[in-house]
Short mmCIF file of C-alpha atoms and ligand atoms in Angstrom, two decimals:
data_model
loop_
_atom_site.label_atom_id
_atom_site.label_comp_id
_atom_site.label_asym_id
_atom_site.label_seq_id
_atom_site.Cartn_x
_atom_site.Cartn_y
_atom_site.Cartn_z
CA UNK A 8 14.93 197.89 141.50
CA UNK A 9 15.77 196.67 138.00
CA UNK A 10 15.49 200.11 136.42
CA UNK A 11 18.35 201.53 138.48
CA UNK A 12 20.67 198.55 138.12
CA UNK A 13 23.86 199.32 136.20
CA UNK A 14 24.29 197.96 132.72
CA UNK A 15 26.46 194.87 132.06
CA UNK A 16 28.19 197.12 129.51
CA UNK A 17 29.19 199.71 132.11
CA UNK A 18 32.89 200.42 132.16
CA UNK A 19 35.53 202.32 134.04
CA UNK A 20 35.80 204.85 131.23
CA UNK A 21 36.91 207.70 133.50
CA UNK A 22 39.20 205.49 135.61
CA UNK A 23 42.05 207.36 137.22
CA UNK A 24 40.42 210.80 136.93
CA UNK A 25 39.85 212.29 140.35
CA UNK A 26 37.03 214.72 141.18
CA UNK A 27 37.96 218.22 140.02
CA UNK A 28 38.40 220.60 142.96
CA UNK A 29 38.91 224.34 143.23
CA UNK A 30 42.62 225.12 143.63
CA UNK A 31 42.74 228.87 142.94
CA UNK A 32 44.02 231.03 140.06
CA UNK A 33 47.65 230.03 140.64
CA UNK A 34 47.00 226.33 140.12
CA UNK A 35 48.92 224.77 137.24
CA UNK A 36 47.10 221.45 137.53
CA UNK A 37 44.85 221.29 134.42
CA UNK A 38 42.35 219.11 136.26
CA UNK A 39 41.53 221.74 138.88
CA UNK A 40 39.21 224.75 138.81
CA UNK A 41 41.09 228.03 138.97
CA UNK A 42 38.04 230.31 139.18
CA UNK A 43 34.95 228.14 139.65
CA UNK A 44 34.56 227.80 143.39
CA UNK A 45 31.00 226.43 143.66
CA UNK A 46 30.38 227.57 147.25
CA UNK A 47 32.04 231.00 147.00
CA UNK A 48 29.53 233.76 147.66
CA UNK A 49 29.50 236.55 145.08
CA UNK A 50 26.93 239.33 145.44
CA UNK A 51 24.79 237.37 147.88
CA UNK A 52 24.72 234.09 145.96
CA UNK A 53 27.12 231.21 145.50
CA UNK A 54 28.83 230.81 142.15
CA UNK A 55 26.91 227.57 141.68
CA UNK A 56 23.64 229.46 142.27
CA UNK A 57 24.51 232.17 139.74
CA UNK A 58 25.77 229.83 137.05
CA UNK A 59 23.66 226.69 137.63
CA UNK A 60 26.05 224.80 135.31
CA UNK A 61 24.79 221.83 133.33
CA UNK A 62 26.38 219.16 131.16
CA UNK A 63 24.55 217.91 128.06
CA UNK A 64 24.06 214.35 126.91
CA UNK A 65 24.21 215.07 123.20
CA UNK A 66 27.74 216.19 122.53
CA UNK A 67 29.38 214.32 125.37
CA UNK A 68 27.85 210.90 125.14
CA UNK A 69 26.02 210.65 121.80
CA UNK A 70 28.33 212.44 119.37
CA UNK A 71 30.88 210.06 117.88
CA UNK A 72 33.34 212.44 116.21
CA UNK A 73 31.93 212.08 112.70
CA UNK A 74 32.15 215.01 110.28
CA UNK A 75 31.07 215.39 106.66
CA UNK A 76 34.43 214.11 105.43
CA UNK A 77 35.34 211.57 108.04
CA UNK A 78 34.24 208.57 110.06
CA UNK A 79 33.62 208.53 113.81
CA UNK A 80 36.82 209.05 115.80
CA UNK A 81 35.55 208.32 119.31
CA UNK A 82 35.41 204.84 120.75
CA UNK A 83 33.01 204.71 123.66
CA UNK A 84 31.91 201.49 125.36
CA UNK A 85 28.28 202.73 125.44
CA UNK A 86 27.91 203.26 121.68
CA UNK A 87 25.12 201.00 120.42
CA UNK A 88 21.39 200.87 120.07
CA UNK A 89 20.15 198.78 123.01
CA UNK A 90 18.82 199.74 126.41
CA UNK A 91 21.92 198.13 127.96
CA UNK A 92 24.02 200.59 125.97
CA UNK A 93 21.74 203.42 127.08
CA UNK A 94 22.18 202.46 130.74
CA UNK A 95 25.95 202.19 130.32
CA UNK A 96 25.88 205.67 128.81
CA UNK A 97 23.92 206.94 131.80
CA UNK A 98 26.44 205.37 134.18
CA UNK A 99 29.30 207.13 132.38
CA UNK A 100 27.40 210.42 132.34
CA UNK A 101 26.67 210.42 136.06
CA UNK A 102 30.30 209.48 136.72
CA UNK A 103 31.34 212.54 134.71
CA UNK A 104 28.91 214.78 136.63
CA UNK A 105 30.49 213.49 139.86
CA UNK A 106 34.01 214.20 138.63
CA UNK A 107 33.08 217.72 137.51
CA UNK A 108 30.90 218.46 140.55
CA UNK A 109 28.18 220.00 138.35
CA UNK A 110 24.66 220.33 139.76
CA UNK A 111 22.65 219.87 136.51
CA UNK A 112 22.40 217.96 133.25
CA UNK A 113 20.35 218.32 130.04
CA UNK A 114 19.21 215.77 127.46
CA UNK A 115 17.53 215.14 124.11
CA UNK A 116 15.12 212.18 124.16
CA UNK A 117 16.81 210.12 121.43
CA UNK A 118 20.25 210.59 122.98
CA UNK A 119 19.30 208.82 126.17
CA UNK A 120 17.44 205.84 124.68
CA UNK A 121 17.14 204.04 121.33
CA UNK A 122 14.11 205.11 119.28
CA UNK A 123 13.02 201.51 118.78
CA UNK A 124 10.62 200.34 116.08
CA UNK A 125 7.95 203.00 116.56
CA UNK A 126 6.85 205.91 118.74
CA UNK A 127 5.24 203.51 121.24
CA UNK A 128 8.54 201.67 121.83
CA UNK A 129 10.39 204.99 121.97
CA UNK A 130 7.94 206.16 124.64
CA UNK A 131 8.41 202.96 126.68
CA UNK A 132 12.20 203.23 126.42
CA UNK A 133 12.11 206.84 127.57
CA UNK A 134 9.80 206.04 130.47
CA UNK A 135 12.13 203.21 131.59
CA UNK A 136 15.19 205.48 131.35
CA UNK A 137 13.33 208.16 133.31
CA UNK A 138 13.08 205.71 136.23
CA UNK A 139 16.76 204.90 135.85
CA UNK A 140 17.65 208.63 135.88
CA UNK A 141 15.40 209.28 138.87
CA UNK A 142 17.33 206.73 140.93
CA UNK A 143 20.70 208.11 139.82
CA UNK A 144 19.60 211.69 140.48
CA UNK A 145 18.41 210.74 143.94
CA UNK A 146 21.71 209.04 144.74
CA UNK A 147 23.91 211.83 143.34
CA UNK A 148 21.88 214.98 144.01
CA UNK A 149 22.35 216.04 140.36
CA UNK A 150 19.24 217.72 138.92
CA UNK A 151 17.74 218.15 135.47
CA UNK A 152 18.09 221.67 134.01
CA UNK A 153 16.03 220.84 130.93
CA UNK A 154 14.81 218.07 128.72
CA UNK A 155 13.98 218.32 125.03
CA UNK A 156 12.82 216.27 122.06
CA UNK A 157 15.03 215.84 119.02
CA UNK A 158 12.72 216.86 116.16
CA UNK A 159 15.45 217.24 113.59
CA UNK A 160 17.63 214.11 113.11
CA UNK A 161 15.19 211.49 111.85
CA UNK A 162 14.42 211.64 108.08
CA UNK A 163 10.70 212.06 108.84
CA UNK A 164 11.57 215.56 110.05
CA UNK A 165 13.57 216.60 106.99
CA UNK A 166 10.86 219.10 105.96
CA UNK A 167 10.16 220.27 109.49
CA UNK A 168 8.34 218.91 112.54
CA UNK A 169 5.53 221.30 113.58
CA UNK A 170 5.94 223.15 110.27
CA UNK A 171 5.87 220.06 108.05
CA UNK A 172 3.53 220.08 105.03
CA UNK A 173 2.42 216.58 106.11
CA UNK A 174 0.02 216.67 109.10
CA UNK A 175 1.09 213.16 110.13
CA UNK A 176 4.59 214.48 110.83
CA UNK A 177 3.07 217.26 112.96
CA UNK A 178 1.15 214.58 114.86
CA UNK A 179 4.26 212.43 115.35
CA UNK A 180 6.19 215.43 116.65
CA UNK A 181 3.35 216.26 119.06
CA UNK A 182 3.42 212.71 120.44
CA UNK A 183 7.20 212.87 120.83
CA UNK A 184 7.08 216.23 122.62
CA UNK A 185 4.34 214.97 124.94
CA UNK A 186 6.56 212.04 125.95
CA UNK A 187 9.59 214.29 126.43
CA UNK A 188 7.62 216.78 128.57
CA UNK A 189 6.31 213.83 130.62
CA UNK A 190 9.88 212.60 131.21
CA UNK A 191 11.07 216.12 132.10
CA UNK A 192 8.15 216.58 134.50
CA UNK A 193 8.71 213.21 136.16
CA UNK A 194 12.37 214.20 136.73
CA UNK A 195 11.35 217.58 138.15
CA UNK A 196 13.18 219.38 135.34
CA UNK A 197 13.64 223.11 135.84
CA UNK A 198 12.72 223.85 132.18
CA UNK A 199 11.63 222.26 128.92
CA UNK A 200 13.35 223.42 125.68
CA UNK A 201 12.14 223.54 122.07
CA UNK A 202 14.61 224.18 119.30
CA UNK A 203 13.52 224.32 115.67
CA UNK A 204 16.42 223.27 113.53
CA UNK A 205 14.08 222.04 110.79
CA UNK A 206 11.34 224.59 111.53
CA UNK A 207 12.26 226.81 108.62
CA UNK A 208 13.02 226.26 104.96
CA UNK A 209 15.64 225.20 102.47
CA UNK A 210 13.91 227.17 99.70
CA UNK A 211 10.99 229.56 99.76
CA UNK A 212 9.92 228.04 96.43
CA UNK A 213 8.30 225.09 98.23
CA UNK A 214 7.26 226.92 101.39
CA UNK A 215 3.98 228.50 102.54
CA UNK A 216 5.23 230.89 105.23
CA UNK A 217 1.84 231.88 106.61
CA UNK A 218 0.73 228.28 107.07
CA UNK A 219 3.97 227.12 108.67
CA UNK A 220 3.92 230.05 111.13
CA UNK A 221 0.36 229.16 112.20
CA UNK A 222 1.29 225.50 112.63
CA UNK A 223 4.30 226.40 114.81
CA UNK A 224 2.24 228.81 116.90
CA UNK A 225 -0.42 226.16 117.48
CA UNK A 226 2.20 223.54 118.37
CA UNK A 227 3.90 225.78 120.92
CA UNK A 228 0.55 226.80 122.40
CA UNK A 229 -0.38 223.15 122.86
CA UNK A 230 2.96 222.47 124.60
CA UNK A 231 2.27 225.35 127.01
CA UNK A 232 -1.30 224.17 127.62
CA UNK A 233 -0.07 220.63 128.27
CA UNK A 234 2.51 221.88 130.76
CA UNK A 235 -0.22 223.60 132.76
CA UNK A 236 -2.57 220.62 132.50
CA UNK A 237 -0.05 218.22 134.05
CA UNK A 238 1.20 220.77 136.59
CA UNK A 239 4.75 221.04 135.22
CA UNK A 240 6.29 224.01 137.03
CA UNK A 241 9.36 224.50 134.85
CA UNK A 242 9.65 227.19 132.19
CA UNK A 243 9.08 226.46 128.51
CA UNK A 244 12.06 227.78 126.52
CA UNK A 245 12.60 228.36 122.81
CA UNK A 246 16.21 228.37 121.61
CA UNK A 247 16.81 230.95 118.85
CA UNK A 248 19.06 230.03 115.94
CA UNK A 249 19.01 231.73 112.53
CA UNK A 250 20.13 228.89 110.29
CA UNK A 251 21.92 225.54 110.19
CA UNK A 252 20.70 222.96 109.44
CA UNK A 253 17.97 224.89 107.55
CA UNK A 254 18.77 227.86 105.32
CA UNK A 255 16.36 229.97 107.38
CA UNK A 256 14.91 229.09 110.78
CA UNK A 257 11.77 230.71 112.22
CA UNK A 258 13.29 231.10 115.71
CA UNK A 259 15.95 233.33 114.11
CA UNK A 260 16.97 235.44 117.13
CA UNK A 261 15.58 236.82 120.38
CA UNK A 262 13.70 239.70 118.73
CA UNK A 263 12.10 237.38 116.17
CA UNK A 264 11.07 234.87 118.84
CA UNK A 265 9.59 237.65 120.98
CA UNK A 266 7.48 238.91 118.06
CA UNK A 267 6.36 235.35 117.35
CA UNK A 268 5.40 234.78 120.99
CA UNK A 269 3.40 238.02 121.02
CA UNK A 270 1.47 236.95 117.93
CA UNK A 271 0.24 233.89 119.79
CA UNK A 272 -0.17 235.49 123.24
CA UNK A 273 2.71 233.44 124.65
CA UNK A 274 5.15 236.19 125.66
CA UNK A 275 4.53 235.57 129.35
CA UNK A 276 4.54 231.80 128.99
CA UNK A 277 7.71 231.13 127.03
CA UNK A 278 11.27 232.38 127.50
CA UNK A 279 14.44 231.97 125.49
CA UNK A 280 17.47 229.74 125.83
CA UNK A 281 20.28 231.82 124.30
CA UNK A 282 23.35 230.14 122.88
CA UNK A 283 26.56 232.13 122.39
CA UNK A 284 27.24 230.66 118.95
CA UNK A 285 23.64 231.10 117.76
CA UNK A 286 23.79 234.79 118.65
CA UNK A 287 26.89 235.16 116.50
CA UNK A 288 25.32 233.22 113.60
CA UNK A 289 22.40 235.69 113.74
CA UNK A 290 24.83 238.58 113.27
CA UNK A 291 24.60 239.69 116.89
CA UNK A 292 26.87 239.62 119.88
CA UNK A 293 25.97 237.30 122.77
CA UNK A 294 25.54 240.30 125.07
CA UNK A 295 23.06 241.81 122.62
CA UNK A 296 20.85 238.73 122.82
CA UNK A 297 21.13 238.48 126.63
CA UNK A 298 20.47 242.21 127.15
CA UNK A 299 17.52 242.19 124.77
CA UNK A 300 15.94 239.10 126.34
CA UNK A 301 16.39 240.59 129.81
CA UNK A 302 14.82 243.88 128.70
CA UNK A 303 11.84 242.00 127.22
CA UNK A 304 11.42 239.84 130.32
CA UNK A 305 12.10 236.57 128.47
CA UNK A 306 15.65 235.70 129.59
CA UNK A 307 15.37 232.01 130.41
CA UNK A 308 18.62 230.06 130.16
CA UNK A 309 21.99 230.00 128.39
CA UNK A 310 23.94 227.55 126.28
CA UNK A 311 27.58 228.49 126.79
CA UNK A 312 29.02 227.05 123.58
CA UNK A 313 30.72 229.44 121.20
CA UNK A 314 31.58 229.31 117.53
CA UNK A 315 34.82 229.67 115.65
CA UNK A 316 34.75 233.20 114.22
CA UNK A 317 36.47 232.22 110.99
CA UNK A 318 34.56 229.10 110.00
CA UNK A 319 31.01 230.53 110.15
CA UNK A 320 29.59 227.23 111.46
CA UNK A 321 27.92 226.33 114.71
CA UNK A 322 31.05 224.61 116.00
CA UNK A 323 29.79 224.28 119.60
CA UNK A 324 33.17 224.85 121.23
CA UNK A 325 33.80 225.35 124.91
CA UNK A 326 34.02 229.02 125.89
CA UNK A 327 37.59 230.09 126.65
CA UNK A 328 37.64 233.87 126.42
CA UNK A 329 36.43 235.37 129.70
CA UNK A 330 36.71 239.09 128.77
CA UNK A 331 34.41 238.50 125.82
CA UNK A 332 31.71 237.19 128.17
CA UNK A 333 31.87 239.99 130.76
CA UNK A 334 29.20 242.26 129.15
CA UNK A 335 26.74 239.33 128.96
CA UNK A 336 27.35 238.43 132.59
CA UNK A 337 26.84 242.08 133.53
CA UNK A 338 23.33 241.86 132.07
CA UNK A 339 22.74 238.47 133.69
CA UNK A 340 23.58 239.83 137.15
CA UNK A 341 21.53 242.98 136.56
CA UNK A 342 18.57 240.80 135.55
CA UNK A 343 18.85 239.10 138.95
CA UNK A 344 20.17 235.84 137.53
CA UNK A 345 18.59 233.20 135.36
CA UNK A 346 15.69 232.09 137.56
CA UNK A 347 14.94 228.49 136.63
CA UNK A 348 17.58 228.66 133.87
CA UNK A 349 21.24 227.77 134.00
CA UNK A 350 24.43 227.64 131.99
CA UNK A 351 24.35 224.57 129.80
CA UNK A 352 27.53 223.30 128.18
CA UNK A 353 26.06 222.10 124.89
CA UNK A 354 29.70 222.09 123.81
CA UNK A 355 31.74 219.34 122.28
CA UNK A 356 35.40 218.45 122.31
CA UNK A 357 37.12 218.49 118.93
CA UNK A 358 37.21 215.43 116.73
CA UNK A 359 40.87 214.77 117.56
CA UNK A 360 40.22 214.98 121.32
CA UNK A 361 39.57 211.29 121.75
CA UNK A 362 40.64 210.75 125.38
CA UNK A 363 38.25 210.50 128.33
CA UNK A 364 40.28 213.25 129.97
CA UNK A 365 39.51 215.63 127.07
CA UNK A 366 35.81 215.59 128.01
CA UNK A 367 36.72 216.69 131.52
CA UNK A 368 39.26 219.32 130.40
CA UNK A 369 36.71 220.94 128.07
CA UNK A 370 34.23 221.45 130.90
CA UNK A 371 36.85 222.56 133.41
CA UNK A 372 38.03 225.28 131.02
CA UNK A 373 34.50 226.28 130.00
CA UNK A 374 33.23 226.54 133.55
CA UNK A 375 36.34 228.40 134.68
CA UNK A 376 35.94 230.89 131.81
CA UNK A 377 32.35 231.62 132.80
CA UNK A 378 33.21 231.82 136.50
CA UNK A 379 35.95 234.34 135.72
CA UNK A 380 33.54 236.44 133.63
CA UNK A 381 31.00 236.34 136.47
CA UNK A 382 33.61 237.60 138.96
CA UNK A 383 34.68 240.38 136.58
CA UNK A 384 31.11 241.51 135.93
CA UNK A 385 30.40 241.51 139.64
CA UNK A 386 33.52 243.59 140.34
CA UNK A 387 32.46 246.05 137.62
CA UNK A 388 29.06 246.43 139.28
CA UNK A 389 30.61 246.81 142.74
CA UNK A 390 32.89 249.54 141.43
CA UNK A 391 29.78 251.50 140.45
CA UNK A 392 31.35 253.79 137.84
CA UNK A 393 29.59 252.04 134.97
CA UNK A 394 26.12 252.12 136.49
CA UNK A 395 26.50 255.75 137.47
CA UNK A 396 27.61 256.58 133.93
CA UNK A 397 24.41 255.00 132.58
CA UNK A 398 22.24 256.73 135.19
CA UNK A 399 23.86 260.05 134.36
CA UNK A 400 23.44 259.57 130.63
CA UNK A 401 19.67 259.19 130.94
CA UNK A 402 19.22 261.55 133.94
CA UNK A 403 17.39 264.13 131.82
CA UNK A 404 14.44 261.76 131.71
CA UNK A 405 13.91 262.17 135.47
CA UNK A 406 12.65 265.71 134.82
CA UNK A 407 8.82 265.87 135.11
CA UNK A 408 8.59 267.69 131.76
CA UNK A 409 10.55 264.91 130.09
CA UNK A 410 8.39 262.23 131.72
CA UNK A 411 5.24 264.03 130.59
CA UNK A 412 6.30 263.56 126.94
CA UNK A 413 6.06 259.79 127.36
CA UNK A 414 2.80 259.83 129.28
CA UNK A 415 -0.57 259.16 127.67
CA UNK A 416 -2.06 262.39 126.40
CA UNK A 417 1.23 263.92 125.27
CA UNK A 418 1.04 265.19 121.69
CA UNK A 419 3.53 266.22 119.05
CA UNK A 420 1.93 269.67 118.82
CA UNK A 421 2.10 270.11 122.62
CA UNK A 422 5.78 269.22 122.61
CA UNK A 423 6.39 271.53 119.65
CA UNK A 424 4.76 274.41 121.55
CA UNK A 425 7.00 273.81 124.57
CA UNK A 426 10.12 273.68 122.36
CA UNK A 427 9.17 277.10 120.97
CA UNK A 428 8.28 278.61 124.37
CA UNK A 429 11.40 277.36 126.15
CA UNK A 430 13.66 277.76 123.11
CA UNK A 431 14.90 274.20 123.56
CA UNK A 432 18.21 273.75 121.74
CA UNK A 433 20.01 270.53 122.84
CA UNK A 434 23.81 270.38 122.68
CA UNK A 435 25.53 267.10 121.65
CA UNK A 436 27.23 265.13 124.47
CA UNK A 437 29.94 262.50 124.06
CA UNK A 438 28.81 258.86 124.13
CA UNK A 439 32.14 258.03 125.85
CA UNK A 440 32.64 254.72 124.06
CA UNK A 441 36.42 254.61 124.51
CA UNK A 442 36.12 255.51 128.21
CA UNK A 443 33.61 252.66 128.59
CA UNK A 444 35.72 250.16 126.68
CA UNK A 445 38.73 250.99 128.83
CA UNK A 446 36.60 250.66 131.97
CA UNK A 447 35.39 247.20 130.92
CA UNK A 448 38.96 246.16 130.15
CA UNK A 449 40.01 247.13 133.67
CA UNK A 450 37.56 244.55 134.98
CA UNK A 451 38.17 241.80 132.44
C1 XUL H 7 21.32 223.10 118.20
C2 XUL H 7 21.28 223.19 119.64
C3 XUL H 7 20.44 222.19 120.34
C4 XUL H 7 19.46 222.79 121.28
C5 XUL H 7 18.38 221.84 121.75
O1 XUL H 7 22.15 224.00 117.57
O2 XUL H 7 21.97 224.00 120.24
O3 XUL H 7 21.22 221.36 121.12
O4 XUL H 7 20.18 223.25 122.40
O5 XUL H 7 17.85 221.04 120.76
CO1 CO H 8 22.16 224.59 122.24
#
């Protein structure tokens, strides 16, 4: 079949790099996993089942090392704008998935194929690449965690996609998302992601907030309706991010997205894809965003990339601090895992990391960091002291009189009368923060 044939441009880019295997915490070989042991059972599930790790197309195969002051630093044989280049890129990507032993990948539409002259050619290119992927996925067993449409790079989207003042841009974005959902569906993707980098504003002076909110709500509703119409079983995910590239983005954080979803009756249809670095940009911790999403029933998937705390940018670095991730993994385990979601490495190697090996090392370290945090969080839960602390702290609410205050029919005056009759006079109790911090450190 022509679609699955390798490209004449395919290369031996990763030549000499052997598949990465688990070698245990004592291993000093940088190309081995020290904590990520895919088949190891932890709390009734394998590590691979808990983490569902994925590698992204964007930063690994499309990013060329450019920054605002400097030219591209990466030389990759698949850089170019033809379908032969796109197939060579796919060959390199699936070779990398094989080396890393990861079960999933993720992609943006324009990163896997050239956009061509118009949306029709873009659609044909994507459909052809979908066939190519299907054959490679079948041969390798690697699955699609999510697909998405890039509605932010092309100049037509500079003033937004769904929230653009020009209805023709809205229409173009709708056509692009339809094609990307079709490709994701055809590849049996576990989720479809929407991220609104340009859905926001540079200045309020030229922005009609009410209109743009309605447009975005309508757009998302149509994506959900389309998913049901074609029988796509994956979850629709929105990825919160407060700013960058826009000054303000409408999918600011988990709480904002939840309120938005409720306004349009979508809170049971759409979940969130939470990125570590985006949480920090929003002025939150990652665990705050994960815990909140879990408590609201909208925890969908994770992007593992972190920021640099000093620079204040979305630097998309590989995670490398396991203790910092333990609280988030605690909430992930307590939520029963990610369902259809996974742990996507939307991370990129630094501009000076120009070797093929650097791409592998980044993922090995990132996956190991998350695996270590998973093990620590699981050990903390097994220990039980933390959960019993929490249960004890709220135990007063098990009392029938306490429960009655929250039930329908309870009134302020009724509660006031009981306070007077029983002479209720609560005494302060320690919140035990230092005890808790020390406990978490024991398991980090
Ligand atoms: C942007 C970002 C995107 C989304 C999907 O900051 O993280 O890759 O994950 O468009
Ligand atoms: Co991301």
